[in-house]
Amino acid sequence: MEKENTLSEAIQSETKFASIKDHKIAYRSIGKGLPIILCNRFRGNLDDWDPAFLDALAQKYQVITFNFKGLASSTGTPHETILGFGKDALDLADALNIDKFILGGWSLGGWAAQVLTTEFPNRITHTILIGTKPPGKVSHSMEEIFLKTAYIPDYTLEHETILFFEPTSEISKKAAVESHKRINKRKDKDPKVRPELWEYYAKSHDDYINDPYKSREKLMQTNIPILVISANHEVCFPPENWFELNQKLPTATLITIAQTGHGPQSQYPDMIARYIDDFIETN
């Protein structure tokens, strides 16, 4: 957890803009070391990453978060394909003169990370997937409560607990309160993703399910180490979809966390950062 009376580097980090052809990508960068570029969730902006998680990673790595094209404080027209979403991370790396990097993705950002990994394997050293699902069609769907809650315009703590934590666990509900407090310490907030732009996420989802890139097949042949972090009760993307691929993914390690939900890195920021660091060091 974030230490009391310690200034958070993530909370204080400056929002910068990288010029990419006809648009600009908003990003923040903290820490030093091997670069980790993190792709965000549905409706996520720069402030939706728990700063304690970013700070924990930044103890050993350069941690880069960004907004997808046309969303929140990034400019341009949003993408309609999941590869387009993923290529934003690659374009940002190019703008920052980063050749190879560790690629992370949470939820929808995990889709983008997987497709980018299979399409540009020469640029990615490791892939970290949090609360997401494999490409193509899956057997286990998201729960109705997630669908009912995810499209509410303004999330309250109650909504965040349903979406990203485990409401039946007192441990998780307490962690939701603490994460909410950390995220809301920042004063100069990034703009929210406007509701009229949410349709672009849906289009990218259809693209991901149709999998014209054959990413599912390519993941079964990759030599890039992949870490999948999920929850024992994942209301959005059940880990059972990964269990079905256990014998087929040659480089994947799957971790499921007890009494957590769709955002385990927000509940256990230090622990998840350690898992990621151990995985990178080991592979």
Coordinates of C-alpha atoms in Angstrom, one line a residue:
M1 CA 0.0 0.0 0.0
E2 CA 1.0 3.6 -0.5
K3 CA 3.0 4.8 2.5
E4 CA 1.5 7.5 4.6
N5 CA 3.1 10.9 4.3
T6 CA 5.0 9.7 1.1
L7 CA 4.3 11.7 -2.0
S8 CA 3.0 9.6 -4.8
E9 CA 5.1 9.9 -8.0
A10 CA 2.1 8.7 -10.0
I11 CA -0.3 11.3 -8.5
Q12 CA 2.2 14.1 -9.2
S13 CA 3.2 13.0 -12.7
E14 CA 2.8 15.4 -15.6
T15 CA 0.5 14.7 -18.5
K16 CA 2.5 15.0 -21.7
F17 CA 1.5 14.7 -25.4
A18 CA 3.2 12.8 -28.1
S19 CA 2.6 13.9 -31.7
I20 CA 1.6 11.0 -33.9
K21 CA 0.9 12.0 -37.5
D22 CA -2.5 13.8 -37.3
H23 CA -3.2 13.4 -33.6
K24 CA -1.7 13.5 -30.1
I25 CA -1.5 10.8 -27.5
A26 CA -1.7 11.9 -23.9
Y27 CA 0.6 10.0 -21.7
R28 CA 2.4 10.0 -18.3
S29 CA 5.8 8.4 -17.4
I30 CA 7.3 7.6 -14.0
G31 CA 10.2 5.6 -12.8
K32 CA 13.4 4.4 -14.5
G33 CA 14.4 1.1 -15.9
L34 CA 13.0 -1.2 -18.5
P35 CA 9.9 0.4 -20.0
I36 CA 6.4 -1.0 -19.3
I37 CA 3.6 0.5 -21.5
L38 CA 0.1 -0.1 -20.0
C39 CA -3.0 -0.2 -22.2
N40 CA -6.2 0.9 -20.3
R41 CA -9.7 -0.6 -19.8
F42 CA -13.1 0.4 -21.3
R43 CA -13.8 4.0 -20.5
G44 CA -10.4 4.3 -18.7
N45 CA -8.3 7.4 -18.7
L46 CA -4.9 8.3 -17.2
D47 CA -6.5 8.6 -13.7
D48 CA -8.1 5.2 -13.6
W49 CA -4.9 3.4 -12.8
D50 CA -4.4 3.1 -9.1
P51 CA -1.4 5.3 -8.3
A52 CA -0.1 2.8 -5.7
F53 CA 0.1 0.1 -8.4
L54 CA 2.0 2.5 -10.7
D55 CA 4.3 3.7 -7.9
A56 CA 5.1 0.1 -7.0
L57 CA 6.0 -0.8 -10.5
A58 CA 8.0 2.4 -10.9
Q59 CA 10.4 1.3 -8.2
K60 CA 12.2 -0.8 -10.9
Y61 CA 10.7 0.2 -14.2
Q62 CA 9.8 3.1 -16.4
V63 CA 6.0 2.9 -16.3
I64 CA 4.1 4.6 -19.1
T65 CA 0.3 5.0 -19.2
F66 CA -1.6 6.6 -22.0
N67 CA -5.0 7.4 -23.5
F68 CA -6.0 5.7 -26.7
K69 CA -6.4 7.9 -29.8
G70 CA -9.4 10.2 -29.6
L71 CA -10.3 9.2 -26.0
A72 CA -10.1 11.4 -22.9
S73 CA -7.2 13.9 -23.4
S74 CA -5.8 12.2 -26.6
T75 CA -6.9 13.8 -29.8
G76 CA -8.1 12.4 -33.2
T77 CA -10.8 10.0 -34.2
P78 CA -10.9 6.8 -32.1
H79 CA -10.1 3.4 -33.6
E80 CA -12.7 0.9 -34.7
T81 CA -10.3 -2.1 -34.6
I82 CA -8.5 -3.6 -31.7
L83 CA -5.3 -3.6 -33.6
G84 CA -5.7 0.2 -34.0
F85 CA -6.0 0.4 -30.2
G86 CA -2.9 -1.7 -29.7
K87 CA -0.9 0.3 -32.3
D88 CA -1.3 3.4 -30.1
A89 CA 1.1 1.8 -27.7
L90 CA 3.5 1.1 -30.5
D91 CA 3.2 4.6 -31.9
L92 CA 3.9 6.0 -28.4
A93 CA 7.0 3.8 -28.1
D94 CA 8.2 5.1 -31.4
A95 CA 7.6 8.7 -30.4
L96 CA 9.6 8.1 -27.2
N97 CA 12.4 6.3 -29.0
I98 CA 11.7 3.0 -27.3
D99 CA 12.6 0.0 -29.3
K100 CA 11.6 -3.0 -27.2
F101 CA 9.3 -2.8 -24.2
I102 CA 7.1 -4.8 -21.8
L103 CA 3.5 -4.5 -22.8
G104 CA 0.7 -4.6 -20.2
G105 CA -3.1 -4.4 -20.6
W106 CA -6.1 -4.3 -18.3
S107 CA -9.5 -5.5 -19.5
L108 CA -10.0 -4.1 -23.0
G109 CA -6.4 -3.0 -22.8
G110 CA -5.5 -6.7 -22.5
W111 CA -7.2 -7.3 -25.9
A112 CA -5.1 -4.6 -27.4
A113 CA -1.9 -6.0 -25.8
Q114 CA -2.5 -9.5 -27.1
V115 CA -3.1 -8.4 -30.7
L116 CA -0.1 -6.1 -30.6
T117 CA 2.0 -8.9 -29.2
T118 CA 1.1 -11.3 -32.0
E119 CA 1.3 -8.7 -34.7
F120 CA 4.6 -7.1 -33.6
P121 CA 6.4 -9.7 -31.6
N122 CA 9.8 -8.2 -32.4
R123 CA 9.0 -5.2 -30.3
I124 CA 7.6 -6.9 -27.2
T125 CA 9.7 -8.6 -24.5
H126 CA 7.0 -9.7 -22.1
T127 CA 3.2 -9.4 -22.1
I128 CA 1.3 -8.7 -18.8
L129 CA -2.5 -9.3 -18.9
I130 CA -4.8 -8.2 -16.1
G131 CA -8.5 -9.0 -15.9
T132 CA -9.0 -9.8 -19.6
K133 CA -9.9 -12.6 -22.0
P134 CA -8.2 -14.5 -24.9
P135 CA -8.9 -13.5 -28.5
G136 CA -11.8 -15.0 -30.5
K137 CA -14.9 -16.5 -29.1
V138 CA -15.0 -17.7 -25.5
S139 CA -17.2 -20.1 -23.5
H140 CA -17.7 -18.0 -20.4
S141 CA -19.4 -14.6 -20.6
M142 CA -19.5 -11.6 -18.4
E143 CA -22.1 -11.4 -15.7
E144 CA -25.3 -9.4 -16.0
I145 CA -24.4 -7.2 -13.1
F146 CA -21.3 -6.1 -14.9
L147 CA -23.2 -5.1 -18.0
K148 CA -25.8 -3.2 -15.9
T149 CA -23.1 -1.3 -14.1
A150 CA -20.4 -0.7 -16.7
Y151 CA -22.5 1.8 -18.7
I152 CA -23.6 4.0 -15.8
P153 CA -22.3 7.5 -16.8
D154 CA -20.7 8.4 -13.5
Y155 CA -19.2 5.7 -11.2
T156 CA -19.6 6.0 -7.5
L157 CA -17.6 3.9 -5.0
E158 CA -20.5 1.4 -5.0
H159 CA -20.2 1.0 -8.7
E160 CA -16.5 0.7 -8.6
T161 CA -16.8 -2.0 -5.9
I162 CA -19.1 -4.0 -8.2
L163 CA -17.0 -3.5 -11.3
F164 CA -13.5 -3.9 -10.0
F165 CA -13.6 -5.6 -6.6
E166 CA -15.5 -8.5 -4.9
P167 CA -18.6 -7.1 -3.1
T168 CA -19.1 -10.3 -1.1
S169 CA -15.7 -9.9 0.5
E170 CA -15.1 -7.5 3.4
I171 CA -11.4 -7.5 2.5
S172 CA -12.1 -6.5 -1.0
K173 CA -14.7 -3.9 -0.1
K174 CA -12.2 -2.2 2.3
A175 CA -9.6 -2.3 -0.5
A176 CA -12.1 -0.6 -2.8
V177 CA -12.5 2.3 -0.4
E178 CA -8.7 2.8 -0.1
S179 CA -8.1 2.6 -3.8
H180 CA -10.9 5.1 -4.4
K181 CA -9.2 7.5 -2.0
R182 CA -5.8 7.1 -3.7
I183 CA -7.2 7.7 -7.2
N184 CA -9.1 10.8 -6.1
K185 CA -6.1 12.5 -4.5
R186 CA -5.1 13.9 -7.8
K187 CA -6.5 17.4 -8.4
D188 CA -5.8 18.0 -12.1
K189 CA -8.0 15.2 -13.4
D190 CA -7.9 13.8 -16.9
P191 CA -11.1 14.3 -18.9
K192 CA -13.5 11.3 -18.9
V193 CA -14.2 9.4 -22.1
R194 CA -17.5 10.9 -23.5
P195 CA -20.4 8.5 -23.8
E196 CA -20.9 9.2 -27.5
L197 CA -17.4 7.6 -28.0
W198 CA -18.1 4.4 -26.2
E199 CA -19.3 2.8 -29.5
Y200 CA -15.7 2.6 -30.6
Y201 CA -15.0 0.2 -27.8
A202 CA -17.9 -2.0 -29.0
K203 CA -16.5 -2.0 -32.6
S204 CA -13.1 -3.0 -31.3
H205 CA -14.7 -5.8 -29.3
D206 CA -16.4 -7.2 -32.4
D207 CA -13.1 -7.1 -34.2
Y208 CA -11.4 -8.9 -31.3
I209 CA -14.0 -11.7 -31.3
N210 CA -13.8 -12.1 -35.0
D211 CA -10.0 -12.3 -34.7
P212 CA -9.0 -11.5 -38.3
Y213 CA -5.4 -11.4 -37.1
K214 CA -5.5 -15.1 -35.9
S215 CA -4.1 -13.9 -32.6
R216 CA -5.5 -16.8 -30.7
E217 CA -3.6 -19.2 -33.0
K218 CA -0.5 -17.1 -32.9
L219 CA -0.5 -17.0 -29.0
M220 CA -0.2 -20.8 -29.2
Q221 CA 3.0 -20.4 -31.1
T222 CA 4.6 -17.4 -29.5
N223 CA 7.9 -17.4 -27.6
I224 CA 7.0 -14.2 -25.7
P225 CA 6.5 -14.8 -22.0
I226 CA 2.9 -14.0 -21.0
L227 CA 1.6 -13.4 -17.5
V228 CA -2.2 -13.6 -17.0
I229 CA -3.5 -12.2 -13.7
S230 CA -7.1 -12.8 -12.9
A231 CA -9.6 -13.1 -10.0
N232 CA -11.4 -16.0 -8.4
H233 CA -14.6 -14.1 -9.1
E234 CA -14.1 -12.1 -12.3
V235 CA -17.5 -10.6 -13.2
C236 CA -16.3 -9.4 -16.6
F237 CA -13.8 -12.0 -18.0
P238 CA -13.9 -15.3 -16.1
P239 CA -10.5 -17.0 -15.8
E240 CA -12.2 -20.2 -16.9
N241 CA -11.6 -18.9 -20.5
W242 CA -7.9 -19.2 -19.8
F243 CA -8.2 -22.6 -18.1
E244 CA -9.4 -24.0 -21.4
L245 CA -6.2 -23.0 -23.0
N246 CA -3.8 -24.3 -20.3
Q247 CA -2.3 -27.0 -22.5
K248 CA -2.2 -24.8 -25.6
L249 CA -0.3 -21.6 -24.6
P250 CA 3.4 -22.5 -24.4
T251 CA 4.6 -19.4 -22.5
A252 CA 1.6 -18.4 -20.4
T253 CA 1.5 -18.3 -16.6
L254 CA -1.9 -17.8 -15.0
I255 CA -2.4 -16.4 -11.5
T256 CA -5.9 -16.1 -9.9
I257 CA -6.2 -14.0 -6.7
A258 CA -8.7 -14.9 -4.0
Q259 CA -11.5 -12.5 -2.9
T260 CA -10.8 -10.1 -5.8
G261 CA -12.7 -8.9 -8.8
H262 CA -11.9 -7.3 -12.2
G263 CA -9.2 -5.0 -10.9
P264 CA -6.8 -7.0 -8.7
Q265 CA -4.0 -4.5 -9.2
S266 CA -6.2 -1.9 -7.4
Q267 CA -6.9 -4.2 -4.4
Y268 CA -3.3 -5.5 -4.0
P269 CA -1.1 -2.9 -5.8
D270 CA 2.2 -4.0 -4.2
M271 CA 1.6 -7.7 -4.5
I272 CA 0.6 -7.6 -8.1
A273 CA 3.6 -5.4 -8.9
R274 CA 5.8 -8.0 -7.2
Y275 CA 4.2 -10.8 -9.2
I276 CA 4.9 -8.8 -12.4
D277 CA 8.5 -8.1 -11.4
D278 CA 9.2 -11.7 -10.4
F279 CA 7.7 -12.9 -13.7
I280 CA 9.9 -10.5 -15.7
E281 CA 13.0 -11.4 -13.7
T282 CA 12.4 -15.1 -14.1
N283 CA 11.7 -15.0 -17.8

